[in-house]
């Protein structure tokens, strides 16, 4: 679990140093990261606060302060394990994969509302969490909530990033999820947690459930 108090510049510097000990690791400087945040905020409508769309670990561990959350649907993007992970839920010894929003389809998740007076502090936390390496782009999106549509923020995959995986079949994806593990835990836990919190919202993501079934098949093969 990410703890809000541990999301700070010192921790980020330590993570980057550790990752670079094992090979090349592209990372944004603090100045570069904050420049992308300032650019996003300068072009956002913030009078009524900011809605943030969560589709993965934000569903159960947002680690930022919010006033409300609602089920939300985002059109034009879909969940996909398309980001190679060597930190977080992966390591050089046990590389894994992380979810991202890739282009195409639609996605159900949660929209979290940040109050206007908290936008500065909470987006600082969000950017330190999501924008360490530049593997995501902060995106202005339209979110469909219960009975209304709002402007919001989400983080989508940066297809130009060296850790982006453009194509991987379900079996290979599941194989990496079965073994991937880092200081935040295992990829298997990440998948199961995402599914569990979507189930609470009566949302079924066929792609995630198919991966979960593949993991069960791997386990059965190992036991036989």
PDB file of C-alpha atoms in Angstrom:
ATOM      1  CA  UNK A   1       0.000   0.000   0.000  1.00  0.00           C
ATOM      2  CA  UNK A   2       1.166   3.486  -0.819  1.00  0.00           C
ATOM      3  CA  UNK A   3       0.977   5.791   2.191  1.00  0.00           C
ATOM      4  CA  UNK A   4       0.393   9.472   1.539  1.00  0.00           C
ATOM      5  CA  UNK A   5       3.103  10.567   3.959  1.00  0.00           C
ATOM      6  CA  UNK A   6       5.667   8.473   2.077  1.00  0.00           C
ATOM      7  CA  UNK A   7       4.941  10.088  -1.286  1.00  0.00           C
ATOM      8  CA  UNK A   8       7.608  12.761  -1.325  1.00  0.00           C
ATOM      9  CA  UNK A   9      10.598  13.886  -3.348  1.00  0.00           C
ATOM     10  CA  UNK A  10      13.129  12.074  -1.173  1.00  0.00           C
ATOM     11  CA  UNK A  11      11.341   8.769  -1.659  1.00  0.00           C
ATOM     12  CA  UNK A  12      11.150   9.325  -5.411  1.00  0.00           C
ATOM     13  CA  UNK A  13      14.874  10.075  -5.573  1.00  0.00           C
ATOM     14  CA  UNK A  14      15.605   6.858  -3.667  1.00  0.00           C
ATOM     15  CA  UNK A  15      13.391   4.786  -5.980  1.00  0.00           C
ATOM     16  CA  UNK A  16      15.052   6.222  -9.071  1.00  0.00           C
ATOM     17  CA  UNK A  17      18.559   5.622  -7.691  1.00  0.00           C
ATOM     18  CA  UNK A  18      17.676   2.024  -6.863  1.00  0.00           C
ATOM     19  CA  UNK A  19      16.156   1.432 -10.309  1.00  0.00           C
ATOM     20  CA  UNK A  20      19.222   2.890 -12.047  1.00  0.00           C
ATOM     21  CA  UNK A  21      21.508   0.547 -10.106  1.00  0.00           C
ATOM     22  CA  UNK A  22      20.102  -2.286 -12.185  1.00  0.00           C
ATOM     23  CA  UNK A  23      20.252  -0.634 -15.590  1.00  0.00           C
ATOM     24  CA  UNK A  24      18.879   2.267 -17.620  1.00  0.00           C
ATOM     25  CA  UNK A  25      15.760   3.841 -16.134  1.00  0.00           C
ATOM     26  CA  UNK A  26      14.132   6.864 -17.712  1.00  0.00           C
ATOM     27  CA  UNK A  27      12.897   9.340 -15.076  1.00  0.00           C
ATOM     28  CA  UNK A  28      11.624  12.896 -15.037  1.00  0.00           C
ATOM     29  CA  UNK A  29      13.335  15.495 -12.912  1.00  0.00           C
ATOM     30  CA  UNK A  30      11.224  17.165 -10.229  1.00  0.00           C
ATOM     31  CA  UNK A  31      11.163  20.286 -12.374  1.00  0.00           C
ATOM     32  CA  UNK A  32      10.059  18.411 -15.496  1.00  0.00           C
ATOM     33  CA  UNK A  33       7.349  16.603 -13.598  1.00  0.00           C
ATOM     34  CA  UNK A  34       5.970  19.764 -12.036  1.00  0.00           C
ATOM     35  CA  UNK A  35       6.043  21.550 -15.374  1.00  0.00           C
ATOM     36  CA  UNK A  36       3.601  18.961 -16.766  1.00  0.00           C
ATOM     37  CA  UNK A  37       1.373  19.499 -13.712  1.00  0.00           C
ATOM     38  CA  UNK A  38       1.373  23.276 -14.136  1.00  0.00           C
ATOM     39  CA  UNK A  39       0.571  22.888 -17.816  1.00  0.00           C
ATOM     40  CA  UNK A  40      -2.384  20.609 -17.061  1.00  0.00           C
ATOM     41  CA  UNK A  41      -3.806  22.888 -14.359  1.00  0.00           C
ATOM     42  CA  UNK A  42      -3.412  25.988 -16.523  1.00  0.00           C
ATOM     43  CA  UNK A  43      -5.726  24.426 -19.106  1.00  0.00           C
ATOM     44  CA  UNK A  44      -8.288  22.904 -16.715  1.00  0.00           C
ATOM     45  CA  UNK A  45     -11.626  24.202 -15.417  1.00  0.00           C
ATOM     46  CA  UNK A  46     -11.122  24.185 -11.646  1.00  0.00           C
ATOM     47  CA  UNK A  47     -13.765  26.489 -10.153  1.00  0.00           C
ATOM     48  CA  UNK A  48     -15.789  23.515  -8.887  1.00  0.00           C
ATOM     49  CA  UNK A  49     -12.816  21.339  -8.068  1.00  0.00           C
ATOM     50  CA  UNK A  50     -11.210  18.513 -10.016  1.00  0.00           C
ATOM     51  CA  UNK A  51     -12.481  15.010 -10.818  1.00  0.00           C
ATOM     52  CA  UNK A  52      -9.774  12.332 -11.070  1.00  0.00           C
ATOM     53  CA  UNK A  53     -10.521   9.046 -12.842  1.00  0.00           C
ATOM     54  CA  UNK A  54      -9.118   5.908 -11.207  1.00  0.00           C
ATOM     55  CA  UNK A  55      -8.976   2.581 -13.029  1.00  0.00           C
ATOM     56  CA  UNK A  56      -6.283   0.560 -11.200  1.00  0.00           C
ATOM     57  CA  UNK A  57      -4.726   0.995  -7.768  1.00  0.00           C
ATOM     58  CA  UNK A  58      -6.455   4.360  -7.311  1.00  0.00           C
ATOM     59  CA  UNK A  59      -9.667   2.342  -6.893  1.00  0.00           C
ATOM     60  CA  UNK A  60      -8.559   1.085  -3.473  1.00  0.00           C
ATOM     61  CA  UNK A  61      -5.535   3.182  -2.557  1.00  0.00           C
ATOM     62  CA  UNK A  62      -5.874   6.759  -3.865  1.00  0.00           C
ATOM     63  CA  UNK A  63      -3.567   8.235  -1.183  1.00  0.00           C
ATOM     64  CA  UNK A  64      -4.847  11.756  -1.846  1.00  0.00           C
ATOM     65  CA  UNK A  65      -7.601  13.697  -0.111  1.00  0.00           C
ATOM     66  CA  UNK A  66     -10.978  13.767  -1.851  1.00  0.00           C
ATOM     67  CA  UNK A  67     -14.468  14.926  -0.897  1.00  0.00           C
ATOM     68  CA  UNK A  68     -16.520  12.382  -2.836  1.00  0.00           C
ATOM     69  CA  UNK A  69     -16.283   9.539  -5.308  1.00  0.00           C
ATOM     70  CA  UNK A  70     -18.729   8.245  -7.902  1.00  0.00           C
ATOM     71  CA  UNK A  71     -18.803   5.397 -10.409  1.00  0.00           C
ATOM     72  CA  UNK A  72     -17.587   6.763 -13.723  1.00  0.00           C
ATOM     73  CA  UNK A  73     -17.204   5.733 -17.334  1.00  0.00           C
ATOM     74  CA  UNK A  74     -14.503   6.970 -19.665  1.00  0.00           C
ATOM     75  CA  UNK A  75     -14.867   6.601 -23.415  1.00  0.00           C
ATOM     76  CA  UNK A  76     -11.968   6.289 -25.831  1.00  0.00           C
ATOM     77  CA  UNK A  77      -9.611   4.362 -23.525  1.00  0.00           C
ATOM     78  CA  UNK A  78      -9.413   0.843 -22.111  1.00  0.00           C
ATOM     79  CA  UNK A  79      -7.458  -0.907 -19.368  1.00  0.00           C
ATOM     80  CA  UNK A  80      -4.451  -2.888 -20.545  1.00  0.00           C
ATOM     81  CA  UNK A  81      -1.347  -4.320 -18.919  1.00  0.00           C
ATOM     82  CA  UNK A  82       1.004  -2.504 -21.268  1.00  0.00           C
ATOM     83  CA  UNK A  83       3.651  -0.980 -18.989  1.00  0.00           C
ATOM     84  CA  UNK A  84       6.750  -2.993 -18.079  1.00  0.00           C
ATOM     85  CA  UNK A  85       7.502  -2.680 -14.351  1.00  0.00           C
ATOM     86  CA  UNK A  86      10.960  -2.944 -12.808  1.00  0.00           C
ATOM     87  CA  UNK A  87       9.995  -1.033  -9.646  1.00  0.00           C
ATOM     88  CA  UNK A  88       6.783  -0.920  -7.623  1.00  0.00           C
ATOM     89  CA  UNK A  89       5.231  -4.296  -8.402  1.00  0.00           C
ATOM     90  CA  UNK A  90       8.192  -5.483 -10.394  1.00  0.00           C
ATOM     91  CA  UNK A  91      11.930  -5.794  -9.914  1.00  0.00           C
ATOM     92  CA  UNK A  92      14.959  -6.699 -12.050  1.00  0.00           C
ATOM     93  CA  UNK A  93      14.738 -10.259 -10.680  1.00  0.00           C
ATOM     94  CA  UNK A  94      10.955 -10.498 -11.008  1.00  0.00           C
ATOM     95  CA  UNK A  95       9.794  -8.046 -13.698  1.00  0.00           C
ATOM     96  CA  UNK A  96       6.097  -7.368 -13.898  1.00  0.00           C
ATOM     97  CA  UNK A  97       3.453  -5.347 -15.688  1.00  0.00           C
ATOM     98  CA  UNK A  98       1.277  -2.433 -14.676  1.00  0.00           C
ATOM     99  CA  UNK A  99      -2.121  -1.382 -15.914  1.00  0.00           C
ATOM    100  CA  UNK A 100      -2.498   1.717 -18.012  1.00  0.00           C
ATOM    101  CA  UNK A 101      -5.195   3.304 -20.115  1.00  0.00           C
ATOM    102  CA  UNK A 102      -4.502   2.637 -23.776  1.00  0.00           C
ATOM    103  CA  UNK A 103      -6.423   4.014 -26.722  1.00  0.00           C
ATOM    104  CA  UNK A 104      -9.687   2.416 -27.819  1.00  0.00           C
ATOM    105  CA  UNK A 105     -12.903   1.166 -26.257  1.00  0.00           C
ATOM    106  CA  UNK A 106     -14.154   2.395 -22.896  1.00  0.00           C
ATOM    107  CA  UNK A 107     -13.454   1.885 -19.222  1.00  0.00           C
ATOM    108  CA  UNK A 108     -15.441   1.867 -15.972  1.00  0.00           C
ATOM    109  CA  UNK A 109     -13.850   3.062 -12.759  1.00  0.00           C
ATOM    110  CA  UNK A 110     -14.197   5.649 -10.021  1.00  0.00           C
ATOM    111  CA  UNK A 111     -14.073   9.434 -10.235  1.00  0.00           C
ATOM    112  CA  UNK A 112     -12.696  11.146  -7.127  1.00  0.00           C
ATOM    113  CA  UNK A 113     -13.510  14.790  -6.472  1.00  0.00           C
ATOM    114  CA  UNK A 114     -10.815  17.116  -5.135  1.00  0.00           C
ATOM    115  CA  UNK A 115     -12.064  20.366  -3.573  1.00  0.00           C
ATOM    116  CA  UNK A 116     -10.846  23.606  -5.208  1.00  0.00           C
ATOM    117  CA  UNK A 117      -8.760  24.620  -2.197  1.00  0.00           C
ATOM    118  CA  UNK A 118      -7.000  21.211  -2.180  1.00  0.00           C
ATOM    119  CA  UNK A 119      -6.101  21.013  -5.865  1.00  0.00           C
ATOM    120  CA  UNK A 120      -2.542  22.321  -5.432  1.00  0.00           C
ATOM    121  CA  UNK A 121      -1.551  19.931  -2.636  1.00  0.00           C
ATOM    122  CA  UNK A 122      -3.392  16.871  -3.958  1.00  0.00           C
ATOM    123  CA  UNK A 123      -2.231  17.142  -7.557  1.00  0.00           C
ATOM    124  CA  UNK A 124       1.315  17.445  -6.217  1.00  0.00           C
ATOM    125  CA  UNK A 125       0.787  14.063  -4.522  1.00  0.00           C
ATOM    126  CA  UNK A 126      -0.789  12.607  -7.665  1.00  0.00           C
ATOM    127  CA  UNK A 127       2.042  13.717  -9.928  1.00  0.00           C
ATOM    128  CA  UNK A 128       4.691  12.313  -7.586  1.00  0.00           C
ATOM    129  CA  UNK A 129       2.790   9.044  -7.602  1.00  0.00           C
ATOM    130  CA  UNK A 130       1.983   8.720 -11.300  1.00  0.00           C
ATOM    131  CA  UNK A 131       4.635  10.727 -13.141  1.00  0.00           C
ATOM    132  CA  UNK A 132       7.966   9.458 -11.839  1.00  0.00           C
ATOM    133  CA  UNK A 133       9.185   8.236 -15.203  1.00  0.00           C
ATOM    134  CA  UNK A 134       6.930   9.955 -17.726  1.00  0.00           C
ATOM    135  CA  UNK A 135       5.354   6.633 -18.683  1.00  0.00           C
ATOM    136  CA  UNK A 136       1.926   8.294 -18.431  1.00  0.00           C
ATOM    137  CA  UNK A 137       0.525  11.490 -19.885  1.00  0.00           C
ATOM    138  CA  UNK A 138      -1.863  13.629 -17.855  1.00  0.00           C
ATOM    139  CA  UNK A 139      -5.012  13.808 -19.969  1.00  0.00           C
ATOM    140  CA  UNK A 140      -8.029  16.122 -19.951  1.00  0.00           C
ATOM    141  CA  UNK A 141     -11.061  13.837 -20.292  1.00  0.00           C
ATOM    142  CA  UNK A 142     -14.836  13.858 -20.138  1.00  0.00           C
ATOM    143  CA  UNK A 143     -16.218  11.497 -17.489  1.00  0.00           C
ATOM    144  CA  UNK A 144     -19.728  10.133 -17.411  1.00  0.00           C
ATOM    145  CA  UNK A 145     -21.003  10.074 -13.835  1.00  0.00           C
ATOM    146  CA  UNK A 146     -24.467   9.273 -12.511  1.00  0.00           C
ATOM    147  CA  UNK A 147     -26.714  11.643 -14.415  1.00  0.00           C
ATOM    148  CA  UNK A 148     -24.059  14.094 -15.600  1.00  0.00           C
ATOM    149  CA  UNK A 149     -20.845  14.485 -17.545  1.00  0.00           C
ATOM    150  CA  UNK A 150     -17.861  16.325 -16.059  1.00  0.00           C
ATOM    151  CA  UNK A 151     -14.370  17.397 -17.085  1.00  0.00           C
ATOM    152  CA  UNK A 152     -11.639  15.470 -15.377  1.00  0.00           C
ATOM    153  CA  UNK A 153      -8.083  14.184 -15.185  1.00  0.00           C
ATOM    154  CA  UNK A 154      -6.669  10.763 -15.803  1.00  0.00           C
ATOM    155  CA  UNK A 155      -3.280   9.316 -16.672  1.00  0.00           C
ATOM    156  CA  UNK A 156      -2.966   7.456 -19.983  1.00  0.00           C
ATOM    157  CA  UNK A 157      -0.044   5.494 -21.352  1.00  0.00           C
ATOM    158  CA  UNK A 158       2.714   7.395 -23.104  1.00  0.00           C
ATOM    159  CA  UNK A 159       3.159   5.262 -26.208  1.00  0.00           C
ATOM    160  CA  UNK A 160       6.551   6.866 -26.875  1.00  0.00           C
ATOM    161  CA  UNK A 161       7.923   5.675 -23.531  1.00  0.00           C
ATOM    162  CA  UNK A 162      10.555   2.893 -23.653  1.00  0.00           C
ATOM    163  CA  UNK A 163       8.573   0.744 -21.201  1.00  0.00           C
ATOM    164  CA  UNK A 164       5.380   0.796 -23.281  1.00  0.00           C
ATOM    165  CA  UNK A 165       4.424  -2.633 -24.655  1.00  0.00           C
ATOM    166  CA  UNK A 166       2.417  -2.277 -27.839  1.00  0.00           C
ATOM    167  CA  UNK A 167       1.372  -5.903 -28.179  1.00  0.00           C
ATOM    168  CA  UNK A 168       1.374  -8.895 -25.841  1.00  0.00           C
ATOM    169  CA  UNK A 169      -0.957 -11.881 -25.837  1.00  0.00           C
ATOM    170  CA  UNK A 170      -2.963 -12.958 -22.797  1.00  0.00           C
ATOM    171  CA  UNK A 171      -0.769 -15.939 -21.976  1.00  0.00           C
ATOM    172  CA  UNK A 172       2.474 -13.949 -21.853  1.00  0.00           C
ATOM    173  CA  UNK A 173       0.732 -11.154 -19.940  1.00  0.00           C
ATOM    174  CA  UNK A 174      -0.544 -13.656 -17.376  1.00  0.00           C
ATOM    175  CA  UNK A 175       2.902 -15.273 -17.091  1.00  0.00           C
ATOM    176  CA  UNK A 176       4.458 -11.939 -16.097  1.00  0.00           C
ATOM    177  CA  UNK A 177       1.608 -11.174 -13.704  1.00  0.00           C
ATOM    178  CA  UNK A 178       2.091 -14.565 -12.060  1.00  0.00           C
ATOM    179  CA  UNK A 179       5.736 -13.885 -11.196  1.00  0.00           C
ATOM    180  CA  UNK A 180       6.085 -10.084 -11.046  1.00  0.00           C
ATOM    181  CA  UNK A 181       6.934  -8.719  -7.595  1.00  0.00           C
ATOM    182  CA  UNK A 182       8.471  -5.559  -6.147  1.00  0.00           C
ATOM    183  CA  UNK A 183       8.544  -3.437  -3.013  1.00  0.00           C
ATOM    184  CA  UNK A 184       4.809  -2.631  -3.302  1.00  0.00           C
ATOM    185  CA  UNK A 185       3.808  -6.283  -3.620  1.00  0.00           C
ATOM    186  CA  UNK A 186       2.966  -8.687  -6.420  1.00  0.00           C
ATOM    187  CA  UNK A 187       1.303  -8.151  -9.779  1.00  0.00           C
ATOM    188  CA  UNK A 188      -1.096 -10.951  -8.876  1.00  0.00           C
ATOM    189  CA  UNK A 189      -2.311  -8.966  -5.846  1.00  0.00           C
ATOM    190  CA  UNK A 190      -2.667  -5.894  -8.032  1.00  0.00           C
ATOM    191  CA  UNK A 191      -4.839  -7.769 -10.535  1.00  0.00           C
ATOM    192  CA  UNK A 192      -6.988  -9.388  -7.854  1.00  0.00           C
ATOM    193  CA  UNK A 193      -7.468  -6.116  -5.956  1.00  0.00           C
ATOM    194  CA  UNK A 194      -8.530  -4.319  -9.113  1.00  0.00           C
ATOM    195  CA  UNK A 195     -11.078  -7.013  -9.927  1.00  0.00           C
ATOM    196  CA  UNK A 196     -12.389  -7.139  -6.341  1.00  0.00           C
ATOM    197  CA  UNK A 197     -13.060  -3.401  -6.249  1.00  0.00           C
ATOM    198  CA  UNK A 198     -14.679  -3.429  -9.666  1.00  0.00           C
ATOM    199  CA  UNK A 199     -16.869  -6.324  -8.506  1.00  0.00           C
ATOM    200  CA  UNK A 200     -18.002  -4.163  -5.565  1.00  0.00           C
ATOM    201  CA  UNK A 201     -19.275  -1.692  -8.165  1.00  0.00           C
ATOM    202  CA  UNK A 202     -20.911  -4.466 -10.234  1.00  0.00           C
ATOM    203  CA  UNK A 203     -18.432  -3.797 -13.030  1.00  0.00           C
ATOM    204  CA  UNK A 204     -17.133  -6.773 -14.980  1.00  0.00           C
ATOM    205  CA  UNK A 205     -13.983  -6.262 -17.028  1.00  0.00           C
ATOM    206  CA  UNK A 206     -13.695  -9.265 -19.350  1.00  0.00           C
ATOM    207  CA  UNK A 207     -10.005  -8.661 -20.055  1.00  0.00           C
ATOM    208  CA  UNK A 208      -9.085  -8.713 -16.351  1.00  0.00           C
ATOM    209  CA  UNK A 209     -11.216 -11.776 -15.629  1.00  0.00           C
ATOM    210  CA  UNK A 210      -9.621 -13.655 -18.520  1.00  0.00           C
ATOM    211  CA  UNK A 211      -6.194 -12.881 -17.083  1.00  0.00           C
ATOM    212  CA  UNK A 212      -7.312 -14.035 -13.649  1.00  0.00           C
ATOM    213  CA  UNK A 213      -8.500 -17.316 -15.167  1.00  0.00           C
ATOM    214  CA  UNK A 214      -5.134 -17.769 -16.914  1.00  0.00           C
ATOM    215  CA  UNK A 215      -3.386 -17.377 -13.555  1.00  0.00           C
ATOM    216  CA  UNK A 216      -5.626 -20.051 -12.063  1.00  0.00           C
ATOM    217  CA  UNK A 217      -4.728 -22.365 -14.944  1.00  0.00           C
ATOM    218  CA  UNK A 218      -1.024 -21.774 -14.285  1.00  0.00           C
ATOM    219  CA  UNK A 219      -1.545 -22.627 -10.619  1.00  0.00           C
ATOM    220  CA  UNK A 220      -3.421 -25.831 -11.492  1.00  0.00           C
ATOM    221  CA  UNK A 221      -0.645 -26.885 -13.868  1.00  0.00           C
ATOM    222  CA  UNK A 222       1.976 -26.383 -11.168  1.00  0.00           C
ATOM    223  CA  UNK A 223      -0.039 -28.458  -8.695  1.00  0.00           C
ATOM    224  CA  UNK A 224      -0.663 -31.354 -11.089  1.00  0.00           C
TER     225      UNK A 224
END
